[in-house]
PDB file of C-alpha atoms and ligand atoms in Angstrom:
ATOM      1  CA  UNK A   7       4.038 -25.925  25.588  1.00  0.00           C
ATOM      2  CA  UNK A   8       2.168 -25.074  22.501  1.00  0.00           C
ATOM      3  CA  UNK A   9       2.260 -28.258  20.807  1.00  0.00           C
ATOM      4  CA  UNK A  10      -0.988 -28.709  19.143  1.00  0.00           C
ATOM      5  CA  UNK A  11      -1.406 -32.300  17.797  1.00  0.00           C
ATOM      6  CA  UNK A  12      -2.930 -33.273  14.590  1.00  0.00           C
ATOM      7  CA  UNK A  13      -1.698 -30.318  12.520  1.00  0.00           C
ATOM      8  CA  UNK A  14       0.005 -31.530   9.339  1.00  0.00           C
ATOM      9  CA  UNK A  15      -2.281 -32.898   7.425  1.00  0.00           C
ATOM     10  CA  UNK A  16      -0.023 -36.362   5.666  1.00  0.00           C
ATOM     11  CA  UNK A  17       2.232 -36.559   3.171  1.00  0.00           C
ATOM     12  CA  UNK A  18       1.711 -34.910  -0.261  1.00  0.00           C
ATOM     13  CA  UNK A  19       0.080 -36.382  -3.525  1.00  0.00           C
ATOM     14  CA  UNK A  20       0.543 -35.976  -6.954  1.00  0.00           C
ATOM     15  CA  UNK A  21      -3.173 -36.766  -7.182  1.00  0.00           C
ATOM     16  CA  UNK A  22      -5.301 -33.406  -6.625  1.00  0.00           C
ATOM     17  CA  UNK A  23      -8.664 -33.665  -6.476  1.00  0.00           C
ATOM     18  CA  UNK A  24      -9.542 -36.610  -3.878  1.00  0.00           C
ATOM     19  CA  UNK A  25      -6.714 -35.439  -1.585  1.00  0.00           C
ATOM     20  CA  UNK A  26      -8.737 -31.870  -1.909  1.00  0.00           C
ATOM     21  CA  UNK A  27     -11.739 -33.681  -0.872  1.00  0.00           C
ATOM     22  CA  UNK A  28     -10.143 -35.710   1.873  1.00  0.00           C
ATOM     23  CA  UNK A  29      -8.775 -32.486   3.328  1.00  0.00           C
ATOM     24  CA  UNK A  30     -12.362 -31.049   3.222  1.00  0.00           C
ATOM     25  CA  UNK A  31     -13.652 -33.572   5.379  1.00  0.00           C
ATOM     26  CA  UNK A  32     -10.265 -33.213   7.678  1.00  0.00           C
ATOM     27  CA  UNK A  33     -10.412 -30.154   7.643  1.00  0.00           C
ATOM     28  CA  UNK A  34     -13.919 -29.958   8.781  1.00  0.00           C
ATOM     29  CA  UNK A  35     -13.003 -32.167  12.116  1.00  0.00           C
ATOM     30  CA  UNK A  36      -9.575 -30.150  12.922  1.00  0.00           C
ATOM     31  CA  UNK A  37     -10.906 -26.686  12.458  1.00  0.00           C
ATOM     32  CA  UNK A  38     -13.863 -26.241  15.164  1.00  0.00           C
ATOM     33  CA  UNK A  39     -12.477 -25.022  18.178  1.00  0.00           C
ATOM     34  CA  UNK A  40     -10.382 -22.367  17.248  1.00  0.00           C
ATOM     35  CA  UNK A  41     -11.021 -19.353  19.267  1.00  0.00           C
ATOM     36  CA  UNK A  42      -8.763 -18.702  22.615  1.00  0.00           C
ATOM     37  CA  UNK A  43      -9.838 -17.234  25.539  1.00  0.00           C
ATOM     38  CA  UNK A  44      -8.045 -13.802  26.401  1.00  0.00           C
ATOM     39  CA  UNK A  45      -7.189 -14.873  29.476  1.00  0.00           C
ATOM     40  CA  UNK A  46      -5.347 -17.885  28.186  1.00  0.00           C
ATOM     41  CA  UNK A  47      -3.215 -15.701  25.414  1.00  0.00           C
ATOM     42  CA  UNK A  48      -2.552 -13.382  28.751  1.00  0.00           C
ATOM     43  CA  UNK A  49      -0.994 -16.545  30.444  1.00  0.00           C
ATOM     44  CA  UNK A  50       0.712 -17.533  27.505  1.00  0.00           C
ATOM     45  CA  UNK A  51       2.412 -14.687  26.507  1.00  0.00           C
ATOM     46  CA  UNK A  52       3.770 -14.275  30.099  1.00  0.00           C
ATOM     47  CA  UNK A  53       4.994 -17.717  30.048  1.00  0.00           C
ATOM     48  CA  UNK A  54       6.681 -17.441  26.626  1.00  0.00           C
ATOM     49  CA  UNK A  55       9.720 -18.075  28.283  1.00  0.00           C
ATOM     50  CA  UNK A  56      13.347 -17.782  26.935  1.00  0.00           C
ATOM     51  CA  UNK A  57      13.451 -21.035  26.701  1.00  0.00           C
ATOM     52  CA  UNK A  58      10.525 -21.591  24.424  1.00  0.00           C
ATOM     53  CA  UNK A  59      12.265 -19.131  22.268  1.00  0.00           C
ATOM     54  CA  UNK A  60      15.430 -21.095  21.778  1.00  0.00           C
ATOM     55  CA  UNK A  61      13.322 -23.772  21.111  1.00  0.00           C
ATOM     56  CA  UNK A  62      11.386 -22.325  18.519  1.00  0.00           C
ATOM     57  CA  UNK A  63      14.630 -21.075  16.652  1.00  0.00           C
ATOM     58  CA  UNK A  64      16.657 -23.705  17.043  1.00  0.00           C
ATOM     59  CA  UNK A  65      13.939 -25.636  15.053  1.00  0.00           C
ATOM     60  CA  UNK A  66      14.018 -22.807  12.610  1.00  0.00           C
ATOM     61  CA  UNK A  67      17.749 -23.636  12.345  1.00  0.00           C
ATOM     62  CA  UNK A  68      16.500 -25.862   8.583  1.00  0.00           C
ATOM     63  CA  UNK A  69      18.239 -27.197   5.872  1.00  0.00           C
ATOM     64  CA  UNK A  70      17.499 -24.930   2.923  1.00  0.00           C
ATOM     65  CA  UNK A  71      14.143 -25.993   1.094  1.00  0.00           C
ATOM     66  CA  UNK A  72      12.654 -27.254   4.586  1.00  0.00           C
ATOM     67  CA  UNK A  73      11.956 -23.408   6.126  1.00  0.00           C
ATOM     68  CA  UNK A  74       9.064 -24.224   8.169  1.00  0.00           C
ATOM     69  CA  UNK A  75       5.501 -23.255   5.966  1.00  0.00           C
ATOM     70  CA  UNK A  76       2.508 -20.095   6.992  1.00  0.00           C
ATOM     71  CA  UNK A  77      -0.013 -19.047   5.488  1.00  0.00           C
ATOM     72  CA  UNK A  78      -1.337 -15.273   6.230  1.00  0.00           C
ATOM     73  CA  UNK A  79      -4.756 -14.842   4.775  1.00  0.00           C
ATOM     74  CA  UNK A  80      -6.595 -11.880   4.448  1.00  0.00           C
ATOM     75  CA  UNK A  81     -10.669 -11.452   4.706  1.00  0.00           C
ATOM     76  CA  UNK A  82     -13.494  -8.722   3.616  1.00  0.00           C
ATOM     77  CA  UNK A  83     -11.668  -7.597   0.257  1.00  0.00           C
ATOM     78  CA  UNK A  84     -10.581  -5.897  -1.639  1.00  0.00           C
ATOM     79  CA  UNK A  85     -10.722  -2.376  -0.171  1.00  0.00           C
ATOM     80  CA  UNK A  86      -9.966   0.895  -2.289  1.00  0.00           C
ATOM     81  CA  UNK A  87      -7.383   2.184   0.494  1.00  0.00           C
ATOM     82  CA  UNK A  88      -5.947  -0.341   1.830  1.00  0.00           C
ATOM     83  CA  UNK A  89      -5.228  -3.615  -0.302  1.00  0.00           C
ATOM     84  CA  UNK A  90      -3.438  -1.330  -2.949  1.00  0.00           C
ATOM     85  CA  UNK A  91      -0.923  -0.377   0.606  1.00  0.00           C
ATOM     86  CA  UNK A  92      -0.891  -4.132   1.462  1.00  0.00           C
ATOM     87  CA  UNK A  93      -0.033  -5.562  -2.186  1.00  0.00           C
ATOM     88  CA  UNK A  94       3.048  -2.868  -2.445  1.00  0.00           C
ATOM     89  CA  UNK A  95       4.506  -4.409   1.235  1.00  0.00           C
ATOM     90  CA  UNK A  96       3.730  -7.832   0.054  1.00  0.00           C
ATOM     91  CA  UNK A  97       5.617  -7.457  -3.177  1.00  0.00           C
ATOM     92  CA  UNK A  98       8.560  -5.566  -1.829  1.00  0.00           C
ATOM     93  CA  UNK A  99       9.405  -8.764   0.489  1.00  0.00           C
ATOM     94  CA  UNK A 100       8.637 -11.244  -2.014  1.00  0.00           C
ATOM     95  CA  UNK A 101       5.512 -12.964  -0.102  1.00  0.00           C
ATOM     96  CA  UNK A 102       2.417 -14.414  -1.342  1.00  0.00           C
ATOM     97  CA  UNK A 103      -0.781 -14.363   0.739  1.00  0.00           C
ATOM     98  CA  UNK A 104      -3.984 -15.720   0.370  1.00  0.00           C
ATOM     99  CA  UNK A 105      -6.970 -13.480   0.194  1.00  0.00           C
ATOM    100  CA  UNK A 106     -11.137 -14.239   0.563  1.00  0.00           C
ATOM    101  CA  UNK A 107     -12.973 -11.628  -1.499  1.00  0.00           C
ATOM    102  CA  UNK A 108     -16.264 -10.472  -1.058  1.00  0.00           C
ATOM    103  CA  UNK A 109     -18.409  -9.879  -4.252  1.00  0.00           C
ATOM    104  CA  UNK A 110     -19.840  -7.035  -3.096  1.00  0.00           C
ATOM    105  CA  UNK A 111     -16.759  -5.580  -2.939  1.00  0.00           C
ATOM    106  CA  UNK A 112     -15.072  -6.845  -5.598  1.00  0.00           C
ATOM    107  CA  UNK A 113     -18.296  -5.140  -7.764  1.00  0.00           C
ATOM    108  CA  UNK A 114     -17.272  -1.571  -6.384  1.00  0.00           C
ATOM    109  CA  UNK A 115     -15.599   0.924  -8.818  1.00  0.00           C
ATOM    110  CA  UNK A 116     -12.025   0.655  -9.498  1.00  0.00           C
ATOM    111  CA  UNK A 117     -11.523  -2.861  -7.280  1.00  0.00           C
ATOM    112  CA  UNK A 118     -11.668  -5.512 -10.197  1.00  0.00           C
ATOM    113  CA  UNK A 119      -8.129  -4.320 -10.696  1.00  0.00           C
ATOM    114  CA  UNK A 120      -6.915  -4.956  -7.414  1.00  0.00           C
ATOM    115  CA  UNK A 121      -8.407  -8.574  -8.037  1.00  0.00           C
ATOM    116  CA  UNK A 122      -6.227  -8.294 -11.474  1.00  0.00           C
ATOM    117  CA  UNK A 123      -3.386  -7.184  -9.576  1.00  0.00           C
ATOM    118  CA  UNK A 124      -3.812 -10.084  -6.715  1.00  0.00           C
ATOM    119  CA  UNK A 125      -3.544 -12.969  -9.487  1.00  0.00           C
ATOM    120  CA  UNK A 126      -0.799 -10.958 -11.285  1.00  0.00           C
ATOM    121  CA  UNK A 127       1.441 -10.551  -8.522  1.00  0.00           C
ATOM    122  CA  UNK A 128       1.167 -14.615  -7.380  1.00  0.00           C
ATOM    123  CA  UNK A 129      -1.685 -14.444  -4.599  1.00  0.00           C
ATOM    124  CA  UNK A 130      -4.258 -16.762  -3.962  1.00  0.00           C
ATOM    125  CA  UNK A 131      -8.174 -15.668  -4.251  1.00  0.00           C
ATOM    126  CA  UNK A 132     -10.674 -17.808  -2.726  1.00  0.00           C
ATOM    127  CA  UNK A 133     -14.425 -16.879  -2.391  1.00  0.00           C
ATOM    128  CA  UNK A 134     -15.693 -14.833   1.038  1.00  0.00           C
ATOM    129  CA  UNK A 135     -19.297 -15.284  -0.408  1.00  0.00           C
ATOM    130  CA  UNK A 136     -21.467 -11.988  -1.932  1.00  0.00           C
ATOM    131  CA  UNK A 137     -22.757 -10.171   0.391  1.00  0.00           C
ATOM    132  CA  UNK A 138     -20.714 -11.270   3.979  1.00  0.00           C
ATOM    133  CA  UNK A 139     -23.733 -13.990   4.822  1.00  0.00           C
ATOM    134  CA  UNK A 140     -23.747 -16.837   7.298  1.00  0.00           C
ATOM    135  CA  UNK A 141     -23.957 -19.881   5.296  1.00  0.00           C
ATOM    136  CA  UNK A 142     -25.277 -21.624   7.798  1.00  0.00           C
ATOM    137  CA  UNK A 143     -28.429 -19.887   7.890  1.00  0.00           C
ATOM    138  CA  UNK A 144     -29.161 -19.570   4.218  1.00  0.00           C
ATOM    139  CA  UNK A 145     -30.724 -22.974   2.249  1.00  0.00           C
ATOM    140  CA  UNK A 146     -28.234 -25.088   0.167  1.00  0.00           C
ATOM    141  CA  UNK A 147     -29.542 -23.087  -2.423  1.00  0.00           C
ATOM    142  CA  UNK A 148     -29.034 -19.411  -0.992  1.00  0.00           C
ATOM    143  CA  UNK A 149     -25.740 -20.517  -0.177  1.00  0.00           C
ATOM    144  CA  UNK A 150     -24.822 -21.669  -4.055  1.00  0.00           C
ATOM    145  CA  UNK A 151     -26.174 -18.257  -4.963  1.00  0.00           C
ATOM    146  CA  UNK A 152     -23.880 -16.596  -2.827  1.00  0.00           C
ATOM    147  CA  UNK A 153     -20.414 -18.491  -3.570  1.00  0.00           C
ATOM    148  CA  UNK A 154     -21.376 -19.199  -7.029  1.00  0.00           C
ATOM    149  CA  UNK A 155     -22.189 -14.935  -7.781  1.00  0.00           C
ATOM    150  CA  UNK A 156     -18.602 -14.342  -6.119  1.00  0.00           C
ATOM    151  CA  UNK A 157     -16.995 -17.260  -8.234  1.00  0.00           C
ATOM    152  CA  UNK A 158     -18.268 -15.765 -11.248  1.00  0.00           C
ATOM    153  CA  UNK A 159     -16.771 -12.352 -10.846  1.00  0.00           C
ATOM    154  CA  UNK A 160     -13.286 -13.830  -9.545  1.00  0.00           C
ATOM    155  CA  UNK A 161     -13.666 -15.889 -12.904  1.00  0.00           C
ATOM    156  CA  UNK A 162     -14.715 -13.291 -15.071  1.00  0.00           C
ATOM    157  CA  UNK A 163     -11.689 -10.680 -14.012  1.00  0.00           C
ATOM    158  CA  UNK A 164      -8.761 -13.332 -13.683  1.00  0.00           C
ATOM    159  CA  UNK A 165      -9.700 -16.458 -15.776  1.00  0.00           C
ATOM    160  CA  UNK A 166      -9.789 -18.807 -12.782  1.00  0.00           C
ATOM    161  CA  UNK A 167     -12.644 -19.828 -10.407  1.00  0.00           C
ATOM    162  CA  UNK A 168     -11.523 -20.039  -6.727  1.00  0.00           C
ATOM    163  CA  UNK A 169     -11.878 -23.599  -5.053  1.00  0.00           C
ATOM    164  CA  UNK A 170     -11.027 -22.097  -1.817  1.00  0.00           C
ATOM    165  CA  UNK A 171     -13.796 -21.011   0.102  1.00  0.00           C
ATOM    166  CA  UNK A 172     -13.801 -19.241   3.656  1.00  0.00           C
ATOM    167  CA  UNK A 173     -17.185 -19.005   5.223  1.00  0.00           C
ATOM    168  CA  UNK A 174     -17.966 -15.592   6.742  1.00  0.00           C
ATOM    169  CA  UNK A 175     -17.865 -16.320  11.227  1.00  0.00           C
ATOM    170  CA  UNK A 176     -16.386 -19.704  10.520  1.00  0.00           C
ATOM    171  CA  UNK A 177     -19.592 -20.966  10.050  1.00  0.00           C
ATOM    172  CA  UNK A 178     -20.434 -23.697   7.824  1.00  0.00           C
ATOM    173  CA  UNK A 179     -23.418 -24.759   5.199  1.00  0.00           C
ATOM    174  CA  UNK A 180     -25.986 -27.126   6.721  1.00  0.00           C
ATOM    175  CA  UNK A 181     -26.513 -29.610   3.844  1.00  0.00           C
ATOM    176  CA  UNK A 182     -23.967 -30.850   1.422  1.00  0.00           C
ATOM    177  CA  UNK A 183     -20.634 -28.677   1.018  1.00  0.00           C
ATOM    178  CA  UNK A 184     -19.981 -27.768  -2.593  1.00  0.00           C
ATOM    179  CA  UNK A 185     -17.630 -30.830  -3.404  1.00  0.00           C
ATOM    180  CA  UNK A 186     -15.567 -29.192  -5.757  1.00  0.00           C
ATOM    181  CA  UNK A 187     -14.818 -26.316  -3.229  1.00  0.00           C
ATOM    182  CA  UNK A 188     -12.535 -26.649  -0.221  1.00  0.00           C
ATOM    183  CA  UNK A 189     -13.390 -24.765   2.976  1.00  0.00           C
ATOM    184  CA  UNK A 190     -10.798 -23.521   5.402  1.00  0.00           C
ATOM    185  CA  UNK A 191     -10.964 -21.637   8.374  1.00  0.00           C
ATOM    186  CA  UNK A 192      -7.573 -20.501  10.121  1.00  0.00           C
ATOM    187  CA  UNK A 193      -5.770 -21.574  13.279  1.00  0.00           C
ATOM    188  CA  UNK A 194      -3.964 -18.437  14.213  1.00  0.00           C
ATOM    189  CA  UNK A 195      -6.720 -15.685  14.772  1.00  0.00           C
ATOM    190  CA  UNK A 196      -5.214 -11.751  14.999  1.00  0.00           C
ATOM    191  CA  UNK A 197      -8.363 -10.527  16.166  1.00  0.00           C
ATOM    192  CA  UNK A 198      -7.420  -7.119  14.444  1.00  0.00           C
ATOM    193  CA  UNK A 199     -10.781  -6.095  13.592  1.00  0.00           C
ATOM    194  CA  UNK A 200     -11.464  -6.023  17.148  1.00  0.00           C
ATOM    195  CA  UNK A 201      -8.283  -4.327  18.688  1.00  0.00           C
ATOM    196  CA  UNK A 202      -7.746  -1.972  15.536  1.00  0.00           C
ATOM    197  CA  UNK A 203      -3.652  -1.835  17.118  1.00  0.00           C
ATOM    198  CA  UNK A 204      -0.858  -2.539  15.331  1.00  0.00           C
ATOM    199  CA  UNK A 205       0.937  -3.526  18.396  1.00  0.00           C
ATOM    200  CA  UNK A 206      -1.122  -5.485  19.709  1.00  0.00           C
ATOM    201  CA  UNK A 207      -2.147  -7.690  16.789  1.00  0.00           C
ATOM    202  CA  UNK A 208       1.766  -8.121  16.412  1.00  0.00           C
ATOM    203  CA  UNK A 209       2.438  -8.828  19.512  1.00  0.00           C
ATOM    204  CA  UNK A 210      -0.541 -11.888  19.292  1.00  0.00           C
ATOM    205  CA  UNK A 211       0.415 -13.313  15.895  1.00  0.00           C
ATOM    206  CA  UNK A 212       3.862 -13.504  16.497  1.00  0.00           C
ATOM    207  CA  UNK A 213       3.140 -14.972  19.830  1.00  0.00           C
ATOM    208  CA  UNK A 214       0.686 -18.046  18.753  1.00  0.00           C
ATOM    209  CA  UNK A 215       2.052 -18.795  15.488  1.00  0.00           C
ATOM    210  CA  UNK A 216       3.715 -21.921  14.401  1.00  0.00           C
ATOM    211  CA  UNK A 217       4.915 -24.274  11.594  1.00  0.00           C
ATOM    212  CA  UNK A 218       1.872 -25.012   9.089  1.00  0.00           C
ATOM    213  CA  UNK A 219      -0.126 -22.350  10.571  1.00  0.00           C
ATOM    214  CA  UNK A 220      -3.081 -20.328   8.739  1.00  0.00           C
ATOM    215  CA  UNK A 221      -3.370 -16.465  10.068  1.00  0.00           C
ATOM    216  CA  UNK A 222      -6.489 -15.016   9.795  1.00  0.00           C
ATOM    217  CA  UNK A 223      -6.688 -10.998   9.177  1.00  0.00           C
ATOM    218  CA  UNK A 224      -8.257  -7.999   7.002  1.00  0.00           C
ATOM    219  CA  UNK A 225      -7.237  -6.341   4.558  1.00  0.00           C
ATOM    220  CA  UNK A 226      -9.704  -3.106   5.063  1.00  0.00           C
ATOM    221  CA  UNK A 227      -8.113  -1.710   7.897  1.00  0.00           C
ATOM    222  CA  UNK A 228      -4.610   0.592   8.349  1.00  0.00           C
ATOM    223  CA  UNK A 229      -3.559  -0.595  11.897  1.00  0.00           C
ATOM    224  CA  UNK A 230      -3.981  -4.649   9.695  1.00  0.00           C
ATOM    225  CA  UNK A 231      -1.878  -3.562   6.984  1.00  0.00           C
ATOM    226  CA  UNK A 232       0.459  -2.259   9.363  1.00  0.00           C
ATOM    227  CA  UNK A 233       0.206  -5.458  11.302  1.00  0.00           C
ATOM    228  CA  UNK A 234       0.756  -7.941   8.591  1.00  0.00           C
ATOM    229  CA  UNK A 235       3.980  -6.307   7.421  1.00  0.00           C
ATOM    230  CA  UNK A 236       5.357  -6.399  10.556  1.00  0.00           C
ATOM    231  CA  UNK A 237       4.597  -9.731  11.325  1.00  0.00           C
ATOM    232  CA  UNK A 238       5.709 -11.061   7.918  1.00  0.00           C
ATOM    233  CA  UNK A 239       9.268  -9.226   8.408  1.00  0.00           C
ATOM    234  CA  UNK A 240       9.260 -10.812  12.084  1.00  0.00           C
ATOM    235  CA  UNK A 241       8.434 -14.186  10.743  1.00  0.00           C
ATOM    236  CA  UNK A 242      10.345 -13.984   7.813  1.00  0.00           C
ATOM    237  CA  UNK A 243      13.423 -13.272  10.212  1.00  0.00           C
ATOM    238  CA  UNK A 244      12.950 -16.118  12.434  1.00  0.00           C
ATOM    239  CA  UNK A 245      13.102 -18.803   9.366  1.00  0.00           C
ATOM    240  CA  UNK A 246       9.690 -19.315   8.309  1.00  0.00           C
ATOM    241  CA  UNK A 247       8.523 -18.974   4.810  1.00  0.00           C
ATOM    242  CA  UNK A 248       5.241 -17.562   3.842  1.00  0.00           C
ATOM    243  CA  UNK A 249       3.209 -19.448   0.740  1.00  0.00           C
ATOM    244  CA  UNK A 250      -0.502 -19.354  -0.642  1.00  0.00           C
ATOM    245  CA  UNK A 251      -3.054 -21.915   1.269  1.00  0.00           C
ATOM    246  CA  UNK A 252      -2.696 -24.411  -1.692  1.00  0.00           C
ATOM    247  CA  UNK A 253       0.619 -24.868  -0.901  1.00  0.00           C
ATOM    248  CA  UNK A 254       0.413 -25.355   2.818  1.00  0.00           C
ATOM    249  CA  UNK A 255      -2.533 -27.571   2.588  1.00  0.00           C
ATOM    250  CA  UNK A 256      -1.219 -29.777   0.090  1.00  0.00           C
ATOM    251  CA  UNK A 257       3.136 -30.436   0.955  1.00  0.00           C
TER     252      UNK A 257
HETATM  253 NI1   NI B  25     -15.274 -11.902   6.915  1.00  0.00          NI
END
């Protein structure tokens, strides 16, 4: 009932960079319409029926080193209060998220070592642009100032430049996309900067998510934090296994 087709993106390669590039332009096509209607997650929730849930775990029932893949991501980092509460959960159960940083907010006292600790501890960084813009109102040229500022202080703290790059509102660059960067959106969206309830973004998460999924959320907010840890420990539970967006994209 909640099939959605087109989701795994081939078979892996051994050879990086023009599968990257493929993906981009895959990506690109698969990753439009990705907002639900309320309404709709109303209807589906209700219908989640016992049934579906067998189904789901049954398929969860996998051979060890086939645990079906996720990816929780985390936008608007890093934030003094709450990334630092986020990174401790994480590590305790052993799972490895994906976050996009903003500069701006990388640049604030005392956050460069959250970005430290991030790479440390096995997370993914990818670029959130400087200041929070919509790329698709800036030039090609405004837009390379604002991914290229962020890259450079991702770079400068932990040695690596990101090649992942969400856009800020899903929207995308008018002219040419960067071709050495890789833009990804999500699929699973836990609207928790809207309901600000733990519960609730839970209850949706857990509710939409499936194999190869990308979960979009924020690391800036309490009930978020809250969320996310619940949701991995519920996820974790039912078989799946959570790894950084480079690894989901590219098995
Ligand atoms: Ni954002």
């Amino acid at each position: 009932m909640k099939k959605r087709a087109g989701r795994k993106i081939g078979p892996g390669s051994r050879n990086l960079k023009p599968r990257l590039q493929a993906l981009g332009l895959v990506w690109l096509f698969l990753t439009v319409p990705l907002y639900r209607e309320p309404q709709a997650l109303e209807a589906e929730t209700a219908a989640l029926s016992a049934a579906d849930s067998a189904d789901r775990e049954s398929a969860m029932d996998s051979v060890p080193g086939t645990a079906p893949l996720i990816a929780i991501t985390f936008d608007d980092g890093p934030d003094a209060e709450w990334t630092p509460v986020l990174l401790d959960g994480l590590k305790e159960r052993g799972v490895k998220a994906t976050f996009f940083l903003i500069g701006a907010n990388i640049s604030q006292d005392g956050n460069e070592s959250l970005v430290r600790r991030m790479y440390a501890e096995g997370h993914l960084i990818g670029n959130h642009t400087y200041h929070h813009v919509n790329l698709a109102k800036l030039s090609s040229s405004g837009a390379e100032e604002e991914l290229g500022m962020t890259d450079q202080l991702i770079e400068e703290i932990t040695g690596a430049s990101p090649f992942l790059v969400r856009p800020p509102f899903g929207a995308f660059p008018q002219g040419e996309e960067e071709p050495d960067k890789l833009y990804v959106k999500w699929t699973v969206d836990s609207s928790d900067w809207v309901t600000k309830n733990t519960a609730e973004i839970v209850r949706k998460v857990v509710t939409d998510v499936e194999e190869n999924d990308i979960i979009l959320m924020h690391d800036c907010y309490e009930t978020s934090v809250e969320a996310a840890l619940q949701i991995v420990d519920i996820l974790k539970d039912e078989g799946y296994e959570f790894v950084t967006l480079d690894k989901l994209l590219m098995d």
